[in-house]
Tab-separated table of C-alpha atoms and ligand atoms in Angstrom:
chain	number	residue	atom	x	y	z
A	1	UNK	CA	0.004	0.078	-0.039
A	2	UNK	CA	1.499	3.558	-0.679
A	3	UNK	CA	0.491	6.846	0.751
A	4	UNK	CA	0.097	10.067	-0.625
A	5	UNK	CA	3.304	11.519	0.301
A	6	UNK	CA	4.651	9.090	-1.837
A	7	UNK	CA	2.828	9.837	-4.817
A	8	UNK	CA	5.109	11.131	-7.851
A	9	UNK	CA	4.270	14.904	-8.890
A	10	UNK	CA	4.404	14.690	-12.955
A	11	UNK	CA	6.957	16.896	-14.189
A	12	UNK	CA	6.264	20.021	-16.521
A	13	UNK	CA	2.723	18.639	-16.894
A	14	UNK	CA	1.118	21.842	-18.485
A	15	UNK	CA	4.160	22.195	-20.834
A	16	UNK	CA	3.576	18.421	-21.907
A	17	UNK	CA	-0.106	19.054	-22.402
A	18	UNK	CA	0.647	21.887	-24.281
A	19	UNK	CA	3.198	19.972	-26.283
A	20	UNK	CA	0.727	16.996	-27.368
A	21	UNK	CA	-2.424	18.901	-27.289
A	22	UNK	CA	-4.661	15.899	-26.431
A	23	UNK	CA	-7.927	15.736	-28.127
A	24	UNK	CA	-10.916	13.347	-28.049
A	25	UNK	CA	-10.783	10.688	-30.446
A	26	UNK	CA	-7.112	10.431	-30.674
A	27	UNK	CA	-4.727	7.673	-29.376
A	28	UNK	CA	-1.709	8.369	-27.350
A	29	UNK	CA	1.307	6.483	-25.351
A	30	UNK	CA	3.004	6.766	-22.282
A	31	UNK	CA	6.242	4.809	-22.229
A	32	UNK	CA	6.746	5.499	-18.738
A	33	UNK	CA	3.649	5.425	-16.855
A	34	UNK	CA	5.383	6.000	-13.414
A	35	UNK	CA	2.505	6.680	-10.918
A	36	UNK	CA	0.359	7.618	-13.949
A	37	UNK	CA	0.388	11.591	-13.462
A	38	UNK	CA	1.183	12.175	-17.180
A	39	UNK	CA	-1.153	9.510	-18.357
A	40	UNK	CA	-3.923	10.681	-15.864
A	41	UNK	CA	-3.572	14.123	-17.335
A	42	UNK	CA	-3.488	12.736	-20.932
A	43	UNK	CA	-6.554	10.765	-20.644
A	44	UNK	CA	-8.520	13.943	-18.674
A	45	UNK	CA	-7.724	16.417	-21.479
A	46	UNK	CA	-8.677	13.847	-24.463
A	47	UNK	CA	-12.201	13.146	-22.975
A	48	UNK	CA	-14.333	11.782	-23.808
A	49	UNK	CA	-12.985	9.484	-26.606
A	50	UNK	CA	-9.104	9.781	-26.275
A	51	UNK	CA	-7.594	6.238	-25.737
A	52	UNK	CA	-3.970	5.813	-23.887
A	53	UNK	CA	-1.664	2.912	-24.476
A	54	UNK	CA	1.046	2.516	-21.556
A	55	UNK	CA	3.828	0.802	-20.076
A	56	UNK	CA	6.608	0.847	-17.385
A	57	UNK	CA	9.395	-1.751	-16.814
A	58	UNK	CA	8.279	-1.720	-13.276
A	59	UNK	CA	5.391	-3.880	-12.702
A	60	UNK	CA	4.435	-1.971	-9.218
A	61	UNK	CA	4.538	1.335	-11.246
A	62	UNK	CA	1.708	-0.406	-13.533
A	63	UNK	CA	-0.035	-1.278	-10.822
A	64	UNK	CA	-0.227	1.405	-8.852
A	65	UNK	CA	-0.999	3.573	-12.024
A	66	UNK	CA	-3.942	1.367	-13.177
A	67	UNK	CA	-5.491	1.533	-9.298
A	68	UNK	CA	-5.075	5.413	-9.632
A	69	UNK	CA	-6.675	5.600	-13.114
A	70	UNK	CA	-9.664	3.542	-12.300
A	71	UNK	CA	-12.044	6.672	-12.958
A	72	UNK	CA	-10.888	5.987	-16.825
A	73	UNK	CA	-11.651	2.317	-17.411
A	74	UNK	CA	-12.198	1.223	-20.805
A	75	UNK	CA	-9.942	4.309	-22.035
A	76	UNK	CA	-6.417	2.904	-21.401
A	77	UNK	CA	-4.348	-0.147	-21.499
A	78	UNK	CA	-1.157	-0.663	-19.776
A	79	UNK	CA	1.393	-3.271	-19.817
A	80	UNK	CA	4.493	-4.225	-17.747
A	81	UNK	CA	7.356	-3.830	-20.526
A	82	UNK	CA	10.327	-1.402	-21.702
A	83	UNK	CA	9.212	1.355	-24.064
A	84	UNK	CA	11.869	-0.247	-26.486
A	85	UNK	CA	8.896	-2.677	-27.095
A	86	UNK	CA	5.977	-0.022	-28.043
A	87	UNK	CA	6.775	-0.647	-31.956
A	88	UNK	CA	6.552	-4.475	-31.650
A	89	UNK	CA	3.288	-3.946	-29.340
A	90	UNK	CA	1.434	-0.970	-31.270
A	91	UNK	CA	2.492	-1.406	-34.623
A	92	UNK	CA	3.191	1.629	-37.052
A	93	UNK	CA	1.590	4.942	-37.198
A	94	UNK	CA	-0.646	4.430	-34.502
A	95	UNK	CA	-0.750	7.457	-31.955
A	96	UNK	CA	-1.154	11.380	-32.120
A	97	UNK	CA	1.255	11.601	-29.083
A	98	UNK	CA	3.875	9.946	-27.134
A	99	UNK	CA	5.637	10.721	-23.885
A	100	UNK	CA	8.900	9.146	-22.257
A	101	UNK	CA	9.750	10.771	-18.735
A	102	UNK	CA	12.788	9.341	-18.387
A	103	UNK	CA	14.521	8.019	-14.986
A	104	UNK	CA	12.751	6.949	-11.784
A	105	UNK	CA	10.029	8.051	-10.021
A	106	UNK	CA	9.492	9.230	-6.285
A	107	UNK	CA	7.493	6.125	-5.754
A	108	UNK	CA	10.562	4.285	-6.668
A	109	UNK	CA	13.012	6.445	-5.040
A	110	UNK	CA	10.960	6.584	-1.688
A	111	UNK	CA	10.597	2.682	-1.200
A	112	UNK	CA	13.604	1.652	0.658
A	113	UNK	CA	13.413	-2.236	-0.510
A	114	UNK	CA	13.905	-0.788	-4.001
A	115	UNK	CA	17.563	0.308	-3.323
A	116	UNK	CA	17.675	3.543	-5.179
A	117	UNK	CA	18.179	5.660	-2.636
A	118	UNK	CA	21.388	6.266	-0.579
A	119	UNK	CA	19.415	8.052	2.229
A	120	UNK	CA	17.734	5.028	3.397
A	121	UNK	CA	18.674	1.455	4.098
A	122	UNK	CA	17.688	-1.378	2.164
A	123	UNK	CA	19.078	-3.990	-0.268
A	124	UNK	CA	21.666	-2.325	-3.117
A	125	UNK	CA	18.984	-3.279	-5.859
A	126	UNK	CA	18.182	-0.774	-8.278
A	127	UNK	CA	16.059	-2.884	-10.624
A	128	UNK	CA	13.385	-1.165	-12.609
A	129	UNK	CA	12.349	-4.641	-14.141
A	130	UNK	CA	12.562	-7.055	-10.722
A	131	UNK	CA	12.459	-9.904	-13.418
A	132	UNK	CA	15.992	-9.530	-14.290
A	133	UNK	CA	18.847	-10.733	-12.575
A	134	UNK	CA	21.264	-8.001	-12.759
A	135	UNK	CA	21.276	-6.024	-9.832
A	136	UNK	CA	23.379	-2.907	-8.393
A	137	UNK	CA	25.142	-5.309	-5.736
A	138	UNK	CA	25.749	-7.535	-8.535
A	139	UNK	CA	27.477	-5.137	-10.459
A	140	UNK	CA	29.297	-3.519	-7.280
A	141	UNK	CA	30.458	-7.193	-6.149
A	142	UNK	CA	31.386	-8.495	-9.490
A	143	UNK	CA	32.292	-5.947	-12.088
A	144	UNK	CA	36.207	-5.649	-12.658
A	145	UNK	CA	37.439	-2.640	-10.683
A	146	UNK	CA	38.342	-1.045	-14.084
A	147	UNK	CA	34.879	-1.493	-15.274
A	148	UNK	CA	33.252	-0.100	-11.840
A	149	UNK	CA	35.798	3.060	-12.478
A	150	UNK	CA	34.403	3.666	-16.200
A	151	UNK	CA	30.692	3.521	-15.047
A	152	UNK	CA	31.251	5.904	-12.146
A	153	UNK	CA	32.881	8.272	-14.408
A	154	UNK	CA	31.003	7.937	-17.668
A	155	UNK	CA	27.266	7.678	-16.102
A	156	UNK	CA	28.213	9.869	-12.683
A	157	UNK	CA	30.732	11.972	-13.724
A	158	UNK	CA	32.557	11.183	-10.546
A	159	UNK	CA	36.445	12.357	-10.839
A	160	UNK	CA	37.499	10.110	-7.937
A	161	UNK	CA	36.005	7.243	-10.099
A	162	UNK	CA	39.133	5.118	-9.894
A	163	UNK	CA	39.965	5.604	-6.041
A	164	UNK	CA	36.375	4.736	-5.383
A	165	UNK	CA	36.415	1.515	-7.577
A	166	UNK	CA	39.707	0.735	-6.197
A	167	UNK	CA	38.378	1.210	-2.273
A	168	UNK	CA	35.587	-1.059	-3.151
A	169	UNK	CA	37.475	-3.920	-4.625
A	170	UNK	CA	39.352	-3.929	-1.359
A	171	UNK	CA	36.266	-3.783	0.650
A	172	UNK	CA	34.475	-6.343	-1.328
A	173	UNK	CA	37.068	-8.802	-0.702
A	174	UNK	CA	36.290	-8.795	3.118
A	175	UNK	CA	32.762	-8.162	2.877
A	176	UNK	CA	30.540	-8.251	-0.046
A	177	UNK	CA	28.333	-5.123	-0.479
A	178	UNK	CA	24.489	-5.866	0.257
A	179	UNK	CA	23.192	-2.791	1.358
A	180	UNK	CA	22.556	0.987	0.022
A	181	UNK	CA	23.946	2.569	3.344
A	182	UNK	CA	26.892	0.461	3.426
A	183	UNK	CA	28.160	1.743	-0.124
A	184	UNK	CA	27.020	5.236	0.701
A	185	UNK	CA	29.090	4.854	3.795
A	186	UNK	CA	32.173	3.829	1.939
A	187	UNK	CA	31.713	6.265	-0.781
A	188	UNK	CA	31.257	9.129	2.074
A	189	UNK	CA	34.969	8.031	3.217
A	190	UNK	CA	36.664	7.856	0.169
A	191	UNK	CA	35.032	10.806	-1.513
A	192	UNK	CA	34.598	13.578	1.459
A	193	UNK	CA	31.972	16.367	0.781
A	194	UNK	CA	34.507	19.190	0.930
A	195	UNK	CA	31.624	21.653	1.467
A	196	UNK	CA	29.553	20.626	-1.618
A	197	UNK	CA	25.877	20.815	-1.441
A	198	UNK	CA	25.001	17.174	-2.942
A	199	UNK	CA	25.716	13.989	-0.984
A	200	UNK	CA	28.945	11.935	-2.640
A	201	UNK	CA	27.047	9.401	-3.129
A	202	UNK	CA	24.532	10.715	-5.492
A	203	UNK	CA	26.846	10.472	-8.625
A	204	UNK	CA	27.874	6.800	-7.844
A	205	UNK	CA	23.970	5.767	-7.000
A	206	UNK	CA	22.850	7.458	-10.077
A	207	UNK	CA	25.811	5.620	-12.140
A	208	UNK	CA	24.679	1.992	-10.884
A	209	UNK	CA	21.220	2.605	-11.758
A	210	UNK	CA	21.971	3.889	-15.440
A	211	UNK	CA	24.214	0.886	-15.688
A	212	UNK	CA	21.894	-1.731	-13.532
A	213	UNK	CA	19.034	-1.029	-16.242
A	214	UNK	CA	20.652	-0.231	-19.291
A	215	UNK	CA	19.329	3.253	-19.383
A	216	UNK	CA	21.105	4.617	-22.429
A	217	UNK	CA	20.669	1.427	-24.576
A	218	UNK	CA	16.955	1.243	-23.600
A	219	UNK	CA	16.711	5.005	-24.576
A	220	UNK	CA	17.937	4.649	-28.238
A	221	UNK	CA	15.849	1.780	-29.027
A	222	UNK	CA	12.831	3.494	-27.339
A	223	UNK	CA	13.449	6.892	-29.366
A	224	UNK	CA	13.276	4.481	-32.252
A	225	UNK	CA	10.362	2.668	-31.268
A	226	UNK	CA	8.219	5.567	-30.021
A	227	UNK	CA	8.868	7.231	-33.706
A	228	UNK	CA	7.415	4.085	-35.199
A	229	UNK	CA	4.288	4.112	-33.391
A	230	UNK	CA	3.482	7.818	-34.253
A	231	UNK	CA	1.100	8.955	-37.143
A	232	UNK	CA	2.593	11.906	-39.276
A	233	UNK	CA	1.618	15.109	-37.709
A	234	UNK	CA	2.240	13.439	-34.279
A	235	UNK	CA	4.393	14.631	-31.667
A	236	UNK	CA	7.094	13.096	-29.324
A	237	UNK	CA	7.791	14.654	-26.027
A	238	UNK	CA	10.837	13.382	-23.874
A	239	UNK	CA	11.727	14.602	-20.672
A	240	UNK	CA	15.495	14.273	-19.588
A	241	UNK	CA	17.225	14.446	-16.355
A	242	UNK	CA	20.846	13.614	-17.262
A	243	UNK	CA	23.620	14.885	-19.828
A	244	UNK	CA	24.021	11.596	-21.701
A	245	UNK	CA	19.911	11.401	-22.196
A	246	UNK	CA	19.838	14.892	-23.599
A	247	UNK	CA	22.705	13.963	-25.968
A	248	UNK	CA	20.934	10.960	-27.379
A	249	UNK	CA	17.702	12.810	-27.720
A	250	UNK	CA	19.689	15.500	-29.451
A	251	UNK	CA	21.467	12.841	-31.924
A	252	UNK	CA	18.339	11.092	-32.571
A	253	UNK	CA	16.462	14.472	-33.620
A	254	UNK	CA	19.157	15.585	-35.545
A	255	UNK	CA	19.670	12.534	-37.522
A	256	UNK	CA	15.872	12.883	-38.683
A	257	UNK	CA	15.569	16.321	-38.991
A	258	UNK	CA	18.763	16.214	-41.739
A	259	UNK	CA	17.639	17.142	-45.130
A	260	UNK	CA	20.085	14.669	-47.206
A	261	UNK	CA	19.086	16.707	-50.241
A	262	UNK	CA	21.389	19.446	-48.844
A	263	UNK	CA	24.208	17.060	-48.767
A	264	UNK	CA	27.245	17.744	-51.210
A	265	UNK	CA	28.874	15.284	-53.342
A	266	UNK	CA	29.366	12.187	-51.419
A	267	UNK	CA	30.620	8.487	-52.460
A	268	UNK	CA	28.125	7.472	-49.839
A	269	UNK	CA	24.760	5.949	-51.592
A	270	UNK	CA	22.416	6.791	-48.751
A	271	UNK	CA	23.789	10.692	-48.621
A	272	UNK	CA	23.696	10.827	-52.535
A	273	UNK	CA	19.995	9.762	-52.594
A	274	UNK	CA	17.389	12.465	-52.073
A	275	UNK	CA	15.509	12.129	-48.761
A	276	UNK	CA	13.557	14.570	-47.161
A	277	UNK	CA	13.478	15.191	-43.646
A	278	UNK	CA	11.415	13.152	-41.455
A	279	UNK	CA	11.252	15.105	-38.184
A	280	UNK	CA	10.887	18.953	-37.262
A	281	UNK	CA	11.710	20.235	-33.950
A	282	UNK	CA	8.790	21.906	-32.078
A	283	UNK	CA	11.078	23.980	-30.027
A	284	UNK	CA	14.498	24.746	-30.867
A	285	UNK	CA	15.618	25.087	-27.295
A	286	UNK	CA	14.767	22.591	-24.323
A	287	UNK	CA	11.601	23.683	-22.209
A	288	UNK	CA	12.710	23.692	-18.520
A	289	UNK	CA	10.481	23.763	-15.334
A	290	UNK	CA	9.653	27.343	-14.173
A	291	UNK	CA	11.129	28.578	-11.044
A	292	UNK	CA	7.835	27.887	-9.086
A	293	UNK	CA	7.707	24.343	-10.329
A	294	UNK	CA	11.398	23.752	-9.105
A	295	UNK	CA	10.868	25.367	-5.697
A	296	UNK	CA	7.785	23.274	-5.223
A	297	UNK	CA	9.363	20.095	-6.651
A	298	UNK	CA	13.177	20.105	-6.451
A	299	UNK	CA	13.055	16.893	-8.526
A	300	UNK	CA	12.213	18.663	-11.489
A	301	UNK	CA	15.698	20.888	-11.561
A	302	UNK	CA	17.212	19.187	-14.013
A	303	UNK	CA	14.530	18.465	-16.245
A	304	UNK	CA	14.410	19.310	-19.854
A	305	UNK	CA	11.663	18.620	-22.452
A	306	UNK	CA	12.067	18.089	-26.278
A	307	UNK	CA	9.165	17.829	-28.629
A	308	UNK	CA	9.669	16.561	-32.181
A	309	UNK	CA	6.981	16.370	-34.635
A	310	UNK	CA	6.717	13.589	-37.387
A	311	UNK	CA	6.525	14.892	-40.819
B	1	LIG	C1	10.056	9.817	-14.146
B	1	LIG	S1	8.847	8.361	-13.720
B	1	LIG	C2	7.577	8.697	-14.714
B	1	LIG	C3	6.816	9.516	-13.758
B	1	LIG	C4	5.230	9.514	-14.993
B	1	LIG	N1	5.381	10.542	-15.916
B	1	LIG	C5	4.211	10.281	-13.781
B	1	LIG	O1	3.890	11.286	-14.206
B	1	LIG	O2	3.855	9.526	-12.610
B	1	LIG	C6	9.772	7.230	-14.525
B	1	LIG	C7	8.990	5.779	-14.749
B	1	LIG	O3	9.790	5.189	-16.277
B	1	LIG	C8	9.913	3.596	-15.897
B	1	LIG	N2	11.111	3.724	-17.056
B	1	LIG	C9	12.118	3.714	-17.027
B	1	LIG	N3	12.909	3.361	-17.734
B	1	LIG	C10	11.886	2.763	-18.881
B	1	LIG	C11	11.847	2.021	-20.051
B	1	LIG	N4	12.943	1.704	-20.818
B	1	LIG	N5	10.474	1.576	-20.186
B	1	LIG	C12	9.499	1.621	-19.691
B	1	LIG	N6	9.666	2.369	-18.692
B	1	LIG	C13	10.578	2.917	-17.947
B	1	LIG	C14	10.455	3.897	-14.612
B	1	LIG	O4	10.338	2.315	-14.094
B	1	LIG	C15	9.600	5.031	-14.055
B	1	LIG	O5	8.426	4.259	-13.233
C-alpha cells in the first residue's frame, strides 16, 4: 500500500499537455507510466474518447497507476514492458502523441526495498524490472575495478572514479556489498564532501542505476520505437534528467531532421539519394520547469523537455 506523500508529481505537466494537445478520438502512448500523473492528465484532456496505451518496466508502477486511473477504465491499456517494445506492441502509425518521462519516480526512490536511495537503508537492488537478474549489488560485487571506474566516470561524472573503484574492490574482498547504506558510507569515507551541497554518493548511485537498467541502450531503442508508432503529424515529447539522455535525444532528432538533399557530392549512396527530413523540432531549445515548479518539486530541477513532430 502506498501513501499520498509517496506519489510522484508529474514534471512540466502543463508544458507536456501544451506540446501534445490531447484531443478526443485520438490515441496516445505513455512509455513511462510511473505513478500515472501524466497518463491521468492525457486521459482527462482527451475526454470523452481519447485512448491511452501505457507501459512501464516496473510492475508495481503499472499496478499503482492502473488503480489510480480506475475512473478512466475502458480508455486505457497498460502493460509491464520497456518502451523499447512499443513498436512491436502497437505497430506503425498508431498514435497522435507519445511521452517518455525518463529516470525513476519518487515512488521508486522513496521505497527503501527498491534500493535506489542512499538516504535509507535497503538492499542494493536498483532494478526497475525486478524480473531481471542484474542488480546494483551484482555490479558492485562482481564487475572488475576498471569497469566500475568507467561506470562511475561515464554515467556519474565522478572525478574520483578510480580511487572509489579500488576502495570498493578492497572492501568487497572482506565483506560483499549488500545494502545501500553500506555503499553510501564507503563513498562518504573515500570521497569527502568538501563543502559540496550534494551527497558524495549521488553520482555513484546514479551511475549504478543507469548501468543496472541499461538506461542509455533502452533510450536509443525507445526513441526509434516511439517514432515508429507515431502517425505523421504526431508528436514525441521526451523529458530528460541527465546530460547523456540529452545527448541521445538530440542525436536522434538531428539525424531525422537532416535534409539529405542538402548534402554535397559524396560517395556514400545513402547520402546521394535525395531524402526529405522526417522530423521537425517543435521548439528549437529545451523547455525547462518554471522556478515555481522547481521550488515546489526540487526533483524537477534538471528536467528538460524536447518535442519533435513527425513529418
Ligand atoms: C519519472 S518516472 C515517470 C513518472 C510519470 N510520468 C508520472 O507522471 O507519474 C519514470 C518511470 O519510467 C519507468 N521507466 C524507465 N525506463 C523505462 C523503460 N525503458 N521502459 C519503460 N519504463 C521505463 C520507470 O520505472 C519509472 O516508473
